[in-house]
Coordinates of C-alpha atoms in Angstrom, one line a residue:
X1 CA -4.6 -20.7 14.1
X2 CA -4.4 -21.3 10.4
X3 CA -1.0 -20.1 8.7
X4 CA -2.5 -19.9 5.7
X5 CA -3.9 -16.8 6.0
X6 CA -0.8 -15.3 6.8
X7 CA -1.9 -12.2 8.6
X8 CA -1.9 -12.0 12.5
X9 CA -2.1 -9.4 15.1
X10 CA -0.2 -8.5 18.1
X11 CA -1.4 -10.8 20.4
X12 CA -0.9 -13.8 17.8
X13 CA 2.7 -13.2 17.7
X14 CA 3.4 -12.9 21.3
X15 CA 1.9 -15.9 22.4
X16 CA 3.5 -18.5 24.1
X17 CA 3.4 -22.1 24.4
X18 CA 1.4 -23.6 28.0
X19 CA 4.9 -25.2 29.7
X20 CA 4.7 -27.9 32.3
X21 CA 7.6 -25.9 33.9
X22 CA 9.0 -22.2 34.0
X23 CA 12.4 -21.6 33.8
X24 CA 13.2 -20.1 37.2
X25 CA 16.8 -19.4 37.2
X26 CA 17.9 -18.8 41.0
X27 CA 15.2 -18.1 42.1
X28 CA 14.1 -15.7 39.2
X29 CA 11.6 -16.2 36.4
X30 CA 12.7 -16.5 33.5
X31 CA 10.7 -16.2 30.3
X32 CA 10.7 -19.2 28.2
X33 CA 10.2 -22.9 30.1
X34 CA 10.0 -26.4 29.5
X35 CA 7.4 -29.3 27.7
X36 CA 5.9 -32.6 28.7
X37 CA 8.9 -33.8 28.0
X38 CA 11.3 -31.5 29.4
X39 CA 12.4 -29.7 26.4
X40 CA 12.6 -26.0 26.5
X41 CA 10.5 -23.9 25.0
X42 CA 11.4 -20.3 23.8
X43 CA 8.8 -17.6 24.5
X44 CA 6.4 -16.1 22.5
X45 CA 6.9 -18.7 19.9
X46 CA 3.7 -20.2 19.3
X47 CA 2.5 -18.7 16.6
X48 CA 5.7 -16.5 15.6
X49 CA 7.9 -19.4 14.3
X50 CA 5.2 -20.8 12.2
X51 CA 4.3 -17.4 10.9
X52 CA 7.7 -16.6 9.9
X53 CA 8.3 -20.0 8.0
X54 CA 5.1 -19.2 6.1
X55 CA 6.1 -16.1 5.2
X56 CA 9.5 -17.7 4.3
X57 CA 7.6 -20.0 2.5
X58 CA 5.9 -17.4 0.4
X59 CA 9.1 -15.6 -0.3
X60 CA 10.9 -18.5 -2.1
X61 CA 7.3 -19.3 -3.9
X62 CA 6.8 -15.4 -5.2
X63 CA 10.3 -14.7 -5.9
X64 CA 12.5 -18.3 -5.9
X65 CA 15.4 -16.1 -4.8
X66 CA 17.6 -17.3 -1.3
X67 CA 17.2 -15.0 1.4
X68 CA 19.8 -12.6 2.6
X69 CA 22.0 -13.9 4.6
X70 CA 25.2 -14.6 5.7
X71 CA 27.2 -17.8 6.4
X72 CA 28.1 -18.2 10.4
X73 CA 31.1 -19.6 9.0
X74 CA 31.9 -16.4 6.9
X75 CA 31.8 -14.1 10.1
X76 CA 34.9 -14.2 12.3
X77 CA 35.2 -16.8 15.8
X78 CA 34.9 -15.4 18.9
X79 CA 38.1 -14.0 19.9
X80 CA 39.6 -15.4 22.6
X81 CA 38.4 -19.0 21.4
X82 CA 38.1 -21.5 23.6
X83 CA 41.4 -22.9 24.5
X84 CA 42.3 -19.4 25.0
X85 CA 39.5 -18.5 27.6
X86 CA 40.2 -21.9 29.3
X87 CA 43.8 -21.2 30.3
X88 CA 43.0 -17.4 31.0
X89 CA 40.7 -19.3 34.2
X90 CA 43.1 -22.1 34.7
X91 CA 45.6 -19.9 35.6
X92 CA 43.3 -17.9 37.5
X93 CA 43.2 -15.0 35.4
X94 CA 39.2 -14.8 35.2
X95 CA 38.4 -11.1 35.2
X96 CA 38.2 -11.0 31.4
X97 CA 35.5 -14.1 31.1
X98 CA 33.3 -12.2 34.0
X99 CA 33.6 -8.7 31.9
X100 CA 32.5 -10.6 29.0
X101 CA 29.5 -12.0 30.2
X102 CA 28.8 -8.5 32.2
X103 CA 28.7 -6.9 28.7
X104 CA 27.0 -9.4 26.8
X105 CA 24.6 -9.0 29.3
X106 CA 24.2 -5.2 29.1
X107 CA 24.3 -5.1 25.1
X108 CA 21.1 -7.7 25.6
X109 CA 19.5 -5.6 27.7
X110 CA 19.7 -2.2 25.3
X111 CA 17.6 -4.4 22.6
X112 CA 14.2 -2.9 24.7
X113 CA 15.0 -0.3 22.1
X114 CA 14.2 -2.8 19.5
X115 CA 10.7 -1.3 19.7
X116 CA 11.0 2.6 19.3
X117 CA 11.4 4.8 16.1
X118 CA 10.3 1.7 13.8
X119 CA 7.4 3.3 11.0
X120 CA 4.1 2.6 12.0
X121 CA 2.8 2.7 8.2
X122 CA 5.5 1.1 6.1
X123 CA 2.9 0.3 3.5
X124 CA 3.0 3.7 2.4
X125 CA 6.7 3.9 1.3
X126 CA 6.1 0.5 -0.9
X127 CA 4.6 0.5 -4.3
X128 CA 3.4 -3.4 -4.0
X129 CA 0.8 -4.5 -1.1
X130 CA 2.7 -5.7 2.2
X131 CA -0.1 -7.4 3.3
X132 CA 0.9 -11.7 4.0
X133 CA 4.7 -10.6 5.1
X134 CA 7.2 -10.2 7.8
X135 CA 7.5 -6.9 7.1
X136 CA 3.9 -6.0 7.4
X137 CA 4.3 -7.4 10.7
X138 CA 7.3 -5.6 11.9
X139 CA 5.1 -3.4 14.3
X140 CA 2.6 -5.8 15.1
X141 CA 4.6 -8.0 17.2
X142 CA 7.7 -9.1 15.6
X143 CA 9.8 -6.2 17.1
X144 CA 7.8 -6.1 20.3
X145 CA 8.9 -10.0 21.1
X146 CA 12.3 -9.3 20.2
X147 CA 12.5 -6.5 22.7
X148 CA 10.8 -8.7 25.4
X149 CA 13.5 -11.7 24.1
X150 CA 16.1 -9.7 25.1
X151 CA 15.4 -7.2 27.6
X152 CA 12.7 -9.3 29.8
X153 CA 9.1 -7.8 30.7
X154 CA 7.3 -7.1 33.1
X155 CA 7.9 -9.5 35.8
X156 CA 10.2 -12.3 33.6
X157 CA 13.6 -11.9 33.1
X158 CA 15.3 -12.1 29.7
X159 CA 18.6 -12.2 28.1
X160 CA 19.9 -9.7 29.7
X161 CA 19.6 -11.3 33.2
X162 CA 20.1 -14.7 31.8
X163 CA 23.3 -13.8 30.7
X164 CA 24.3 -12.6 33.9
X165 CA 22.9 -15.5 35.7
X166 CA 25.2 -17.7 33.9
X167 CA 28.2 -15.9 34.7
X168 CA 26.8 -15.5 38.5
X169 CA 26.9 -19.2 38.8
X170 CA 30.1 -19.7 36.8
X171 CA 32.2 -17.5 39.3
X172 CA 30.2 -17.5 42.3
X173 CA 28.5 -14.2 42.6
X174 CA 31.9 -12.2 41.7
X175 CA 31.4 -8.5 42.6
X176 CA 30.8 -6.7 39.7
X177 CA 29.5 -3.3 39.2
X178 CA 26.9 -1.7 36.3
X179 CA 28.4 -0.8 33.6
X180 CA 25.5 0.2 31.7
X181 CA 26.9 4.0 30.9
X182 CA 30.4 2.4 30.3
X183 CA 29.4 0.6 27.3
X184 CA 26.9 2.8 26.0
X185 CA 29.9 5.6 25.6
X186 CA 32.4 2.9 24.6
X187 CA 29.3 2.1 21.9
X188 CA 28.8 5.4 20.5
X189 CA 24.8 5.5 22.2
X190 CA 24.3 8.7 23.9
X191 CA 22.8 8.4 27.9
X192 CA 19.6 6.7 27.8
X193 CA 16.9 9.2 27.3
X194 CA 14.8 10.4 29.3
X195 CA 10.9 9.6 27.7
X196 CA 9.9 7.4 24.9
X197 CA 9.6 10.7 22.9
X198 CA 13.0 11.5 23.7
X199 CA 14.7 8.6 22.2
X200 CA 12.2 9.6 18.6
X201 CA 13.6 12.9 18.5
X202 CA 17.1 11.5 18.4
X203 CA 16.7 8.7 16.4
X204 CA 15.3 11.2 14.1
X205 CA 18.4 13.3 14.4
X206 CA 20.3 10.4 13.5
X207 CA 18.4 9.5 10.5
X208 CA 19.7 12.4 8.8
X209 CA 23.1 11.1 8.9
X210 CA 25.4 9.3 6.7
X211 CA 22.5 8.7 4.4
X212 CA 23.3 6.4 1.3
X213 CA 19.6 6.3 -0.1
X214 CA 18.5 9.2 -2.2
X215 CA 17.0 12.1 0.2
X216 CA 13.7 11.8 -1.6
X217 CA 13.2 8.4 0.4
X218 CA 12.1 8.5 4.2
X219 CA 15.2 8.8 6.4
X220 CA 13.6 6.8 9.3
X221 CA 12.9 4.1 6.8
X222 CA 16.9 4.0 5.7
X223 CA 17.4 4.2 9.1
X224 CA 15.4 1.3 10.1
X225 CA 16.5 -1.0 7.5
X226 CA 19.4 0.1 8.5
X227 CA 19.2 -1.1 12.1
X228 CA 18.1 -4.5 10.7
X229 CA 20.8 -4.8 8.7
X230 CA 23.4 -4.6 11.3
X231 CA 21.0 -6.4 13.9
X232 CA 21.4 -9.2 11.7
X233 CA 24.8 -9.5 11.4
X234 CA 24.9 -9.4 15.2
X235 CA 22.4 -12.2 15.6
X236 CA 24.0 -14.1 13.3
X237 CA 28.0 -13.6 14.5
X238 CA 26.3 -14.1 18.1
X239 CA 26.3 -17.7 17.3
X240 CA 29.9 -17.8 17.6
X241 CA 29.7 -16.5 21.0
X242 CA 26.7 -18.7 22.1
X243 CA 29.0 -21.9 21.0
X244 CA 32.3 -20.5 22.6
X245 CA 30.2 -19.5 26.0
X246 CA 28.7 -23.2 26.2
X247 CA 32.1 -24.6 25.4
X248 CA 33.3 -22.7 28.5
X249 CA 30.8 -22.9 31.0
X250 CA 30.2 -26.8 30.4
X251 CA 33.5 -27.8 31.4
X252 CA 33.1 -29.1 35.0
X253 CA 36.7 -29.0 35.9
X254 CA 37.0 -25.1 35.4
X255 CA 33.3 -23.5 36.6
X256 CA 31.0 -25.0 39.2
X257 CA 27.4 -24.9 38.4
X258 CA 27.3 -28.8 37.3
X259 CA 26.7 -27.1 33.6
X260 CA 24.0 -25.1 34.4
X261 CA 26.0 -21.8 33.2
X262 CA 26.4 -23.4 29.9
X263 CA 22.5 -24.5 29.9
X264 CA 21.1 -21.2 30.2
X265 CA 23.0 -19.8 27.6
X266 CA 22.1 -22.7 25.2
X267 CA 18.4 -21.5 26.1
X268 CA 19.4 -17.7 25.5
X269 CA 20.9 -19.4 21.7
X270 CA 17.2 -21.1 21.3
X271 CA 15.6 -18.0 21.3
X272 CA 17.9 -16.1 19.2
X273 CA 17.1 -18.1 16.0
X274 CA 13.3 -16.5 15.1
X275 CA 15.2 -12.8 15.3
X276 CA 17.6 -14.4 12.5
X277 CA 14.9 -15.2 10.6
X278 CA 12.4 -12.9 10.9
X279 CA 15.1 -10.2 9.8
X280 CA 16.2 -11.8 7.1
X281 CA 12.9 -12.5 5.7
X282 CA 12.2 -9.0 6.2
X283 CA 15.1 -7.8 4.6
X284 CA 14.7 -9.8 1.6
X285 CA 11.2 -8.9 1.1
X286 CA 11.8 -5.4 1.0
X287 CA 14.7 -6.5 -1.5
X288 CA 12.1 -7.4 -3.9
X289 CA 9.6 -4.6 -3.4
X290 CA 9.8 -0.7 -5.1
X291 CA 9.9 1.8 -2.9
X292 CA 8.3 5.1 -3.0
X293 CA 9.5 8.2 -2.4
X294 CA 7.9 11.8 -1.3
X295 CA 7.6 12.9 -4.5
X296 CA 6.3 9.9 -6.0
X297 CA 9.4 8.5 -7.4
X298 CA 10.0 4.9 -7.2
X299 CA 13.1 3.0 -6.6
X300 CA 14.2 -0.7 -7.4
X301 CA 14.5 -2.3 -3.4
X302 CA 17.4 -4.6 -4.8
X303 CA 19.2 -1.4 -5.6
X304 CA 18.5 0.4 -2.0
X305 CA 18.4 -3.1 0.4
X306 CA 21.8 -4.6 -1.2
X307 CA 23.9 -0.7 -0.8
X308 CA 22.6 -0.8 2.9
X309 CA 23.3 -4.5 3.2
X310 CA 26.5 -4.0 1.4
X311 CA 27.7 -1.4 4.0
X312 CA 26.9 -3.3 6.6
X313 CA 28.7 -6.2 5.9
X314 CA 31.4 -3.4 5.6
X315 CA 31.0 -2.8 9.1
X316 CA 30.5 -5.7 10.5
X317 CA 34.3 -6.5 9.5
X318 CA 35.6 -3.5 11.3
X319 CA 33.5 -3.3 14.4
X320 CA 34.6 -7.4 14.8
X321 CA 38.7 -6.1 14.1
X322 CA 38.3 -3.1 16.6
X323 CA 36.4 -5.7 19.3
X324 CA 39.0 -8.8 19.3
X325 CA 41.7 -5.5 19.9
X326 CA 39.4 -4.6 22.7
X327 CA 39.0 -8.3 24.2
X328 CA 42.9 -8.2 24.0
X329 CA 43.2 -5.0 26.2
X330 CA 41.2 -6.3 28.8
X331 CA 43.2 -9.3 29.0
X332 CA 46.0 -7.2 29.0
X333 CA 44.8 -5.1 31.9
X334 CA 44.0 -8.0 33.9
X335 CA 47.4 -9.5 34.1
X336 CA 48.7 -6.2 35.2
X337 CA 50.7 -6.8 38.0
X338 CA 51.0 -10.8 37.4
X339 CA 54.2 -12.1 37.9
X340 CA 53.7 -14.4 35.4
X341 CA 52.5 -11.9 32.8
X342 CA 54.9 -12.4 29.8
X343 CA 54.7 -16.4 30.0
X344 CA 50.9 -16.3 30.1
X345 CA 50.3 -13.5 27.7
X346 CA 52.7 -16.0 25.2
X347 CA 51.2 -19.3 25.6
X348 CA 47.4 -17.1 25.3
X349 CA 48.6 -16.3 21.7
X350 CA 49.8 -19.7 20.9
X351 CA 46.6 -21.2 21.8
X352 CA 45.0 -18.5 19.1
X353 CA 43.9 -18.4 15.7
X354 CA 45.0 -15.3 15.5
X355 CA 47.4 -12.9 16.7
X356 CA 48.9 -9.8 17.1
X357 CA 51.7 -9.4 15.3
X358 CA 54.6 -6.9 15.3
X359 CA 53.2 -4.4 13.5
X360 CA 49.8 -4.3 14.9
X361 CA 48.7 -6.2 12.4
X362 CA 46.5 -9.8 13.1
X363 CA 48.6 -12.7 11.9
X364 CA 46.1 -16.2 11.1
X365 CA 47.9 -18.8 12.8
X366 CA 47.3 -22.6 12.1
X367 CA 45.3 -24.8 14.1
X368 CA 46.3 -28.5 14.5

């Protein structure tokens, strides 16, 4: 395969590497596995990681403009951090961790949606020629792996089952129930529909939304870059959740598993780094680009990509504010009842970053 050429088709960019080993995680298989020398592999990475660098590559040589992006360190930690999570379980209060994991689980598993509403013939909406970039290969593979990444196919598990494997071996099996339609109503995301055609017509719907691009542009396109925009974000403020997970589920003396937990997710983290990249190669491409409109006027992409990317960031901030409240209701809910409710709930906080304050308001507290 030569990466010059920069073009590739489906097949390309969902192949994966031959692996001594899969990874069979109790008794399930697992996409992904392990090399000669025991290393894991990520799935469908053998020509997709290359591909995207080159396309990288030729960003920075075209345009000699950083891609869009945002620092892991500008996004908010996961809330509870560490020290937090690790008393909540030392003092037996372990509901919260296993609801986390559950959910984390269940969000993975709604990226198999990755894959419908995207436009088949985004060429048409850009003045320049597509042809040698990410974006060109948004439907010919890149979103297609991401949905198998997350979701599983066919007969291998992915993150979604990964995730839920961790926290399986973590707490032994606790009994847990779906909670699929529970978080897709505390999400906002109507019940899943019905046909392939089905979830079009409302993604369609949607598109005509809250629109921020001029009406002359596609509203599926705003609404795909749209999606990307906010998918990054995710992927990219998942990393805090990856670290705090593995800081967790490693520690011996709270979980059983011998670190295994903590393993598996560090495998689920491996994989998550070509959707950061692909996306934000993506992103910035389009950035660069004009766009066309129905009547055949053309737009500046810095103008359109940087408002969408602008409100996203936006929202990022919020949905992060209304989900540590969330985390801290659960926590709440799960000492209903305790005896010890006041004096746990007190040394929680001051093990925090943050905390709630008397107002409502989140107080920064000062690490030592």
């Amino acid at each position: 395969m030569s990466f010059g050429e920069l073009n590739f088709d489906s097949a390309d960019l969902l192949a994966s590497h031959p692996y001594r080993e899969a990874l069979v995680v109790r008794g399930v298989r697992c996409h992904g596995g392990f090399d000669e020398s025991g290393s894991y592999v990520s799935p469908r990475t053998r020509n997709r990681v290359p591909a995207i660098r080159a396309w990288q590559d030729r960003y920075a040589r075209e345009f000699g403009q950083p891609l869009i992006d945002r620092p892991i360190d500008a996004t908010p930690g996961n809330y509870p951090n560490v020290a937090q999570a690790k008393y909540l379980i030392r003092n037996g209060v372990r509901a919260p961790m296993i609801e986390t994991l559950t959910r984390i689980g269940t969000v993975e598993g709604f990226g198999a949606g990755i894959r419908f509403g995207a436009i088949g013939d985004i060429q048409r909406h850009f003045i320049e020629d597509l042809s040698g970039t990410a974006t060109a290969h948004l439907v010919r593979g890149l979103y297609e792996a991401h949905a198998r990444d997350e979701a599983g196919f066919e007969d291998e598990a992915g993150h979604k089952q990964m995730w839920w494997a961790a926290r399986d071996i973590a707490f032994e099996n606790p009994p847990v129930e779906d909670a699929t339609d529970r978080i897709r109503a505390a999400m906002g995301i109507p019940p899943e529909a019905k046909t392939p055609e089905e979830r079009v017509q409302r993604m369609q719907a949607m598109a005509q939304l809250d629109r921020i691009w001029p009406r002359d542009v596609d509203a599926m396109l705003e609404a795909q870059v749209t999606r990307m925009a906010r998918l990054l974000l995710i992927e990219i403020g998942a990393y805090h959740g990856f670290r705090w997970a593995e800081a967790v589920l490693s520690d011996a003396t709270l979980v059983p598993g011998d670190g295994d937990a903590a393993r598996i997710i560090s495998y689920v983290r491996t994989d998550e780094a070509p959707h950061v990249e692909y996306l934000k190669c993506s992103l910035s491409e389009m950035r660069e680009r004009t766009l066309r409109g129905e009547s055949g006027r053309t737009y500046a992409g810095r103008e359109l990509i940087t408002a969408i990317w602008d409100r996203a960031i936006a929202g990022s901030a919020m949905r992060s504010a209304m989900g540590r409240q969330f985390e801290l209701t659960q926590i709440e809910k799960a000492l209903i009842g305790n005896p010890r409710r006041e004096e746990i709930l007190e040394e929680f906080h001051a093990r925090g970053n943050v905390r709630p304050g008397p107002d409502g308001a989140w107080i920064e507290q000062t690490r030592e």
